[in-house]
Coordinates of C-alpha atoms in Angstrom, one line a residue:
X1 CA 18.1 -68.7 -15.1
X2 CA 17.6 -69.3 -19.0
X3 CA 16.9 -66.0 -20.7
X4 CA 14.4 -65.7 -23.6
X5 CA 16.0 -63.6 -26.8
X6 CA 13.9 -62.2 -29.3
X7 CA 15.1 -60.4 -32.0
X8 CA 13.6 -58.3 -35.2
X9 CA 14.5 -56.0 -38.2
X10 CA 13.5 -53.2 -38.9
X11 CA 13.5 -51.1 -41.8
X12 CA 14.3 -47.5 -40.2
X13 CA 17.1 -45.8 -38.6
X14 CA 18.1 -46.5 -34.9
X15 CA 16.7 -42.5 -34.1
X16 CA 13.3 -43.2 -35.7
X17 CA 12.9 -46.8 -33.9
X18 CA 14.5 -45.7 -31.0
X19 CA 12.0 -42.8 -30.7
X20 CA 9.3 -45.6 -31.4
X21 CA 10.0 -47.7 -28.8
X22 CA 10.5 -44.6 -26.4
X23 CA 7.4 -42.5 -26.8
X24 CA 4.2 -43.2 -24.6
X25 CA 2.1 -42.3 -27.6
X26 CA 3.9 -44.5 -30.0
X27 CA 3.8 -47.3 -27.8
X28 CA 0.3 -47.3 -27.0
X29 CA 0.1 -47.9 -30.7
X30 CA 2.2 -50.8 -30.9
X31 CA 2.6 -52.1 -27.4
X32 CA -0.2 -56.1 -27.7
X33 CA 0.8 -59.2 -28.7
X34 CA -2.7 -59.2 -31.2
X35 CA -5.6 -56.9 -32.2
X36 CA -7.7 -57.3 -29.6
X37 CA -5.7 -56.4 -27.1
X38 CA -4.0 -52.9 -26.1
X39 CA -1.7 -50.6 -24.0
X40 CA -4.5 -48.1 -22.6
X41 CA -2.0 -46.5 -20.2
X42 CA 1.8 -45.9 -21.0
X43 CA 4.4 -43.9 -18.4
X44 CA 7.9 -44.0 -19.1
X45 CA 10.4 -42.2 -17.4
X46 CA 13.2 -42.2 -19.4
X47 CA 17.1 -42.4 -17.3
X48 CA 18.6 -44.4 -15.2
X49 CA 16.5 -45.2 -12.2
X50 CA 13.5 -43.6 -13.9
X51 CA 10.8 -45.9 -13.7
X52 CA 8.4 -47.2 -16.5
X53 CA 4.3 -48.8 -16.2
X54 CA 3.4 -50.4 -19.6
X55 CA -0.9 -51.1 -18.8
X56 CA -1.6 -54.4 -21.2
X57 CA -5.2 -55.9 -21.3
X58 CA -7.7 -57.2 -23.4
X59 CA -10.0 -54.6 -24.7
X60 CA -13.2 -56.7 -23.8
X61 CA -11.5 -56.2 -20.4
X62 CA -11.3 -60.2 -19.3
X63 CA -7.9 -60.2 -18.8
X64 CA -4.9 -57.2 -17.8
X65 CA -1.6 -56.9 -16.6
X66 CA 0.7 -53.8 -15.4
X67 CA 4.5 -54.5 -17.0
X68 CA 6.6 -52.3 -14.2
X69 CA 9.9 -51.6 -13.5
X70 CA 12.9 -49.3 -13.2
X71 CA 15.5 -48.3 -15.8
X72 CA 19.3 -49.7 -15.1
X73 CA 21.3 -48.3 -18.1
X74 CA 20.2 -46.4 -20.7
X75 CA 22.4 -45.5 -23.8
X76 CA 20.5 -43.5 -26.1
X77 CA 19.6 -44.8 -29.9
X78 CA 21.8 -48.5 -28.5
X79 CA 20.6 -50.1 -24.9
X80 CA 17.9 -50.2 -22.4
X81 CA 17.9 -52.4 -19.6
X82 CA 15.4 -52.8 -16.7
X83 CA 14.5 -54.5 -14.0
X84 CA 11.0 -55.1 -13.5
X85 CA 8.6 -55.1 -10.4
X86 CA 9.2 -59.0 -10.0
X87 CA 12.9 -58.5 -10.2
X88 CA 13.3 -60.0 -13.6
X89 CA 16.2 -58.3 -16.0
X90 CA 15.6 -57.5 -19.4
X91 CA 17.9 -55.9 -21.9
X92 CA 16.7 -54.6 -25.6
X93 CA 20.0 -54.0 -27.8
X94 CA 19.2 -51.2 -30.6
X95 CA 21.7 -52.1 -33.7
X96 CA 22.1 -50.0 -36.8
X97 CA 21.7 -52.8 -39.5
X98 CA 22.5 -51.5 -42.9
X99 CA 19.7 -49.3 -44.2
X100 CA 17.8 -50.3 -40.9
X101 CA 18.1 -51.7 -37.5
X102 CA 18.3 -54.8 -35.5
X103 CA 16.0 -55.0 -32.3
X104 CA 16.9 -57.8 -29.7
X105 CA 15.4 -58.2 -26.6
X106 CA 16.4 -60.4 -23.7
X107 CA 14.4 -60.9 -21.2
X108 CA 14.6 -63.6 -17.5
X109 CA 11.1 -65.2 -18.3
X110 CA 8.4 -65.5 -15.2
X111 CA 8.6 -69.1 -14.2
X112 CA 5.1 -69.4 -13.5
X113 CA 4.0 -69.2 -17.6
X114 CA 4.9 -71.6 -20.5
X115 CA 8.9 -70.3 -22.2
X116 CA 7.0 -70.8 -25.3
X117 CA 4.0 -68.5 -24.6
X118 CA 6.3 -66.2 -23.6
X119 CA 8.9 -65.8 -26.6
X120 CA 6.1 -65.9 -28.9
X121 CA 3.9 -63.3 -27.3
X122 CA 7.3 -61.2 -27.1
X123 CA 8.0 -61.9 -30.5
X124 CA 4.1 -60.8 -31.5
X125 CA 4.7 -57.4 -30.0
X126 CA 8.0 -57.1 -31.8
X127 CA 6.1 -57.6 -35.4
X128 CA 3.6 -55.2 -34.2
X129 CA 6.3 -52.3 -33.4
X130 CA 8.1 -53.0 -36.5
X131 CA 4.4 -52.4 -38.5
X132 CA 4.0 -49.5 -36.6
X133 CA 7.5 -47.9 -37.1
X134 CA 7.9 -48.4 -40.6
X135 CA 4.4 -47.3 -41.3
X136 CA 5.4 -43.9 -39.6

């Protein structure tokens, strides 16, 4: 299967964006591909066969989705990888990248919706969390 790879910058240490992108309360901040969407519910729990529920929906409520899974490998302030409810594997690389870091997630997309949409709803989300963590 072809994986989708998105990858971002950010200007903040690996602790402060891996804490970012670990936090219910953070992510609830940063977690929608635009503004009018959100993340109204957030549970992560965070080793190796925990299991995570990222709520995603529209805030006019026309349209929702529950992103589910459990936690394969977790190395703290470097690599999370998951599998989700669907069975699809995705693996987000934290890399200390001079004064900053490098975010890069891989993800096995869902056959059923556009590659395209995909990546570039991924890649939304990304800019969103790298707003939110450098504003912080």
């Amino acid at each position: 299967m072809t994986s989708i790879t998105v990858e971002i910058a950010v200007n903040a240490t690996p602790e402060k964006v891996w804490k970012a992108w670990t936090t219910p309360e953070d992510v609830m901040q940063w977690n929608n591909p635009s503004s009018d969407w959100h993340s109204p519910v957030v549970e992560i729990d965070l080793r190796e066969q925990g299991e995570f529920l990222f709520r995603m929906g529209a805030k006019d409520g026309s349209d929702g989705f529950d992103h589910t899974g459990v936690y394969n490998k977790i190395v703290t302030h470097q690599l999370i990888e998951y599998t989700t409810k669907e069975g699809r594997k995705s693996r987000i690389v934290f890399t200390p990248n001079g004064n900053g870091t490098k975010v890069s997630e891989t993800f096995e997309p869902d056959t059923s919706i556009s590659f395209d949409m995909q990546r570039d709803f991924v890649r939304a989300i990304l800019e969103n969390f790298k707003k939110h963590t450098e504003g912080k």
